[in-house]
Protein backbone atom coordinates (compact mmCIF):
# COMPACT_ATOMS: atom_id res chain seq x y z
CA UNK A 1 -8.77 24.47 2.83
CA UNK A 2 -7.21 27.44 5.35
CA UNK A 3 -4.31 29.19 4.71
CA UNK A 4 -3.16 28.91 8.75
CA UNK A 5 -2.85 25.31 10.50
CA UNK A 6 -0.98 24.21 13.84
CA UNK A 7 2.05 22.15 14.00
CA UNK A 8 1.43 18.53 14.65
CA UNK A 9 4.90 18.62 16.56
CA UNK A 10 5.11 21.53 18.97
CA UNK A 11 0.89 22.65 18.71
CA UNK A 12 2.40 26.22 17.26
CA UNK A 13 0.73 28.19 14.50
CA UNK A 14 1.90 27.69 11.22
CA UNK A 15 1.37 29.73 8.27
CA UNK A 16 0.81 28.21 4.36
CA UNK A 17 4.33 27.64 2.47
CA UNK A 18 3.76 25.55 -0.40
CA UNK A 19 1.57 24.43 -2.44
CA UNK A 20 0.86 22.13 -5.59
CA UNK A 21 -1.99 21.05 -7.47
CA UNK A 22 -4.41 20.17 -4.41
CA UNK A 23 -1.18 19.22 -1.66
CA UNK A 24 -0.53 21.88 0.74
CA UNK A 25 2.28 22.81 3.24
CA UNK A 26 2.54 24.72 6.45
CA UNK A 27 5.57 25.94 7.87
CA UNK A 28 5.71 26.34 11.99
CA UNK A 29 6.47 29.78 12.86
CA UNK A 30 8.08 28.01 16.28
CA UNK A 31 10.13 24.81 15.39
CA UNK A 32 10.40 26.23 11.73
CA UNK A 33 9.33 22.47 10.35
CA UNK A 34 7.38 22.26 7.07
CA UNK A 35 4.68 19.55 6.90
CA UNK A 36 1.47 18.56 5.16
CA UNK A 37 -1.92 19.30 5.35
CA UNK A 38 -3.32 16.56 6.89
CA UNK A 39 -6.06 16.40 5.06
CA UNK A 40 -4.16 15.51 2.16
CA UNK A 41 -2.45 12.01 3.73
CA UNK A 42 -3.03 9.19 1.64
CA UNK A 43 -5.24 6.42 2.71
CA UNK A 44 -3.74 3.74 5.24
CA UNK A 45 -4.30 1.57 1.66
CA UNK A 46 -2.24 3.68 -0.31
CA UNK A 47 0.59 4.07 2.67
CA UNK A 48 1.29 0.07 3.50
CA UNK A 49 1.65 -0.14 -0.99
CA UNK A 50 4.12 2.54 -0.98
CA UNK A 51 6.40 0.57 1.92
CA UNK A 52 5.88 -2.29 0.29
CA UNK A 53 7.37 -0.97 -2.87
CA UNK A 54 10.52 -0.21 -1.11
CA UNK A 55 13.50 -1.96 -2.22
CA UNK A 56 14.78 -2.94 1.52
CA UNK A 57 16.16 -6.15 0.54
CA UNK A 58 19.01 -7.27 2.98
CA UNK A 59 20.62 -8.63 -0.69
CA UNK A 60 20.71 -5.36 -1.95
CA UNK A 61 24.18 -3.76 -1.55
CA UNK A 62 22.74 -0.49 -2.13
CA UNK A 63 20.07 -0.51 0.64
CA UNK A 64 23.25 -2.08 2.93
CA UNK A 65 25.08 0.73 2.27
CA UNK A 66 22.27 3.54 2.64
CA UNK A 67 21.43 2.15 6.35
CA UNK A 68 25.29 1.34 7.17
CA UNK A 69 25.62 4.86 8.91
CA UNK A 70 23.56 4.03 10.87
CA UNK A 71 24.58 0.80 12.35
CA UNK A 72 27.71 1.87 12.59
CA UNK A 73 26.54 4.36 15.00
CA UNK A 74 24.83 1.78 17.04
CA UNK A 75 27.74 -0.28 17.00
CA UNK A 76 30.11 2.44 18.32
CA UNK A 77 27.47 2.22 21.70
CA UNK A 78 26.51 -0.48 21.83
CA UNK A 79 27.27 -3.83 21.87
CA UNK A 80 25.64 -7.86 21.57
CA UNK A 81 25.22 -7.78 25.60
CA UNK A 82 22.60 -4.74 25.06
CA UNK A 83 18.79 -4.77 23.91
CA UNK A 84 17.20 -3.05 20.75
CA UNK A 85 14.53 -2.03 18.75
CA UNK A 86 13.88 -1.20 15.20
CA UNK A 87 10.97 0.89 15.51
CA UNK A 88 9.58 1.32 11.86
CA UNK A 89 11.21 -1.66 10.32
CA UNK A 90 9.16 -1.85 7.35
CA UNK A 91 8.82 -4.82 5.28
CA UNK A 92 12.43 -5.94 5.32
CA UNK A 93 14.02 -5.12 8.66
CA UNK A 94 17.40 -4.46 7.17
CA UNK A 95 19.02 -2.67 10.39
CA UNK A 96 17.51 -5.64 12.49
CA UNK A 97 19.10 -8.67 10.57
CA UNK A 98 22.23 -6.73 9.79
CA UNK A 99 23.25 -5.93 13.56
CA UNK A 100 21.66 -9.74 14.32
CA UNK A 101 24.39 -11.53 12.03
CA UNK A 102 26.66 -9.62 14.81
CA UNK A 103 25.13 -10.85 17.63
CA UNK A 104 22.90 -8.11 18.47
CA UNK A 105 19.37 -8.86 20.26
CA UNK A 106 17.07 -6.31 18.32
CA UNK A 107 13.05 -6.40 18.47
CA UNK A 108 10.74 -5.24 15.78
CA UNK A 109 7.93 -2.82 15.66
CA UNK A 110 6.34 -1.59 12.55
CA UNK A 111 2.50 -0.54 12.56
CA UNK A 112 1.98 -2.41 9.44
CA UNK A 113 4.51 -5.11 8.84
CA UNK A 114 5.38 -5.97 12.27
CA UNK A 115 2.49 -5.01 14.71
CA UNK A 116 3.88 -6.24 18.16
CA UNK A 117 2.37 -4.21 20.58
CA UNK A 118 3.67 -5.89 23.60
CA UNK A 119 7.23 -4.65 22.55
CA UNK A 120 6.08 -1.62 22.94
CA UNK A 121 5.91 -2.47 26.82
CA UNK A 122 9.86 -3.17 27.19
CA UNK A 123 12.67 -0.81 27.67
CA UNK A 124 15.63 -1.02 25.62
CA UNK A 125 18.95 0.04 25.60
CA UNK A 126 18.94 1.87 22.23
CA UNK A 127 16.21 2.32 19.75
CA UNK A 128 16.64 2.44 15.62
CA UNK A 129 14.55 4.38 13.96
CA UNK A 130 15.64 4.91 10.24
CA UNK A 131 13.86 6.80 7.58
CA UNK A 132 10.40 6.75 9.86
CA UNK A 133 9.82 10.17 11.62
CA UNK A 134 9.40 11.79 8.34
CA UNK A 135 6.36 9.10 8.10
CA UNK A 136 5.13 10.52 11.91
CA UNK A 137 0.98 11.73 11.38
CA UNK A 138 1.32 12.52 15.26
CA UNK A 139 5.23 13.01 16.02
CA UNK A 140 5.35 14.72 19.36
CA UNK A 141 2.82 11.40 20.37
CA UNK A 142 4.90 9.27 18.55
CA UNK A 143 8.60 10.92 20.50
CA UNK A 144 6.91 10.84 23.76
CA UNK A 145 6.31 6.83 23.08
CA UNK A 146 10.19 6.18 21.48
CA UNK A 147 11.69 8.52 25.10
CA UNK A 148 9.05 6.23 27.33
CA UNK A 149 10.49 3.10 25.77
CA UNK A 150 14.60 4.17 26.34
CA UNK A 151 16.58 3.17 29.00
CA UNK A 152 18.89 5.17 31.46
CA UNK A 153 21.65 6.00 29.17
CA UNK A 154 19.97 4.89 26.56
CA UNK A 155 19.79 5.97 22.52
CA UNK A 156 17.67 6.89 20.18
CA UNK A 157 18.86 7.18 16.68
CA UNK A 158 17.48 8.52 13.90
CA UNK A 159 18.40 9.08 10.04
CA UNK A 160 16.30 10.97 8.24
CA UNK A 161 16.84 14.58 5.91
CA UNK A 162 17.00 17.34 8.28
CA UNK A 163 15.11 20.74 6.10
CA UNK A 164 16.69 24.03 6.42
CA UNK A 165 16.17 27.09 4.52
CA UNK A 166 18.82 26.75 1.94
CA UNK A 167 16.31 23.64 0.67
CA UNK A 168 14.77 24.53 -2.46
CA UNK A 169 11.64 23.05 -1.17
CA UNK A 170 9.99 22.32 -4.93
CA UNK A 171 12.51 20.55 -6.04
CA UNK A 172 13.41 19.02 -2.82
CA UNK A 173 12.95 15.12 -3.81
CA UNK A 174 12.28 14.35 -0.37
CA UNK A 175 8.86 15.94 -0.38
CA UNK A 176 7.81 13.97 -3.24
CA UNK A 177 7.46 10.94 -1.31
CA UNK A 178 3.38 10.44 -0.65
CA UNK A 179 3.88 9.29 2.69
CA UNK A 180 6.56 12.00 3.92
CA UNK A 181 4.68 14.46 5.94
CA UNK A 182 6.86 16.04 8.49
CA UNK A 183 10.34 17.52 7.53
CA UNK A 184 12.60 18.55 11.03
CA UNK A 185 14.22 21.78 11.43
CA UNK A 186 16.69 21.52 13.34
CA UNK A 187 14.68 24.11 15.65
CA UNK A 188 13.05 21.17 16.06
CA UNK A 189 15.30 18.79 16.55
CA UNK A 190 16.29 21.03 19.81
CA UNK A 191 12.45 21.04 20.87
CA UNK A 192 12.28 17.49 21.13
CA UNK A 193 15.60 17.06 22.80
CA UNK A 194 14.23 19.53 25.46
CA UNK A 195 10.03 19.12 25.16
CA UNK A 196 11.23 14.85 26.44
CA UNK A 197 13.86 15.70 28.41
CA UNK A 198 16.68 14.02 26.32
CA UNK A 199 20.13 14.52 28.25
CA UNK A 200 21.35 15.61 24.78
CA UNK A 201 21.07 15.23 21.12
CA UNK A 202 24.02 15.24 18.75
CA UNK A 203 23.45 15.90 15.19
CA UNK A 204 26.00 14.23 12.02
CA UNK A 205 25.03 14.53 8.78
CA UNK A 206 21.26 12.83 8.41
CA UNK A 207 21.86 10.74 11.27
CA UNK A 208 20.10 12.57 14.77
CA UNK A 209 21.13 10.71 18.19
CA UNK A 210 18.58 11.51 21.12
CA UNK A 211 20.43 10.87 24.51
CA UNK A 212 18.09 9.55 27.60
């Protein structure tokens, strides 16, 4: 395998950053993000199996608490009169169900479990992308799509672990999920903000808000 690669987000040069057995990770010299060598991606079948193993059960109080920060942010800015999209909803769309209980209208899209391409032809007041962006094989393409789906004044709410130089990558739990392939540095968040013409971006812990 090469000691060099190209960043799938900003397409800048990336050098070998970390390797374990046959798996290699590269770090972009521009946006400073870390990503898995595409030749190390798991198969679509194994990816689906991994998602099916997630405990995304609406009756699970731990998972309800886990998603509560992103739900709280949605509720602060939008009401039941607004239309949302749960992008990457997974096997159990807990966020959509919890918001639905409060009369919010939120559509579902997931390439594995809610493959409704017609939902990607609509416009939304807000989009929820919870624990999804780290799975993007083509992050630039995905963020271009997400930006195009937002109405003026809309918000894209993302939740992920942000990579920084303070992270001990060798022991970092977040890299160990076989379906996590891209780890965003704050520079990458700013790059997305600028490149896709978001009017603003806010980072609060694990919650990232891109403002249309």
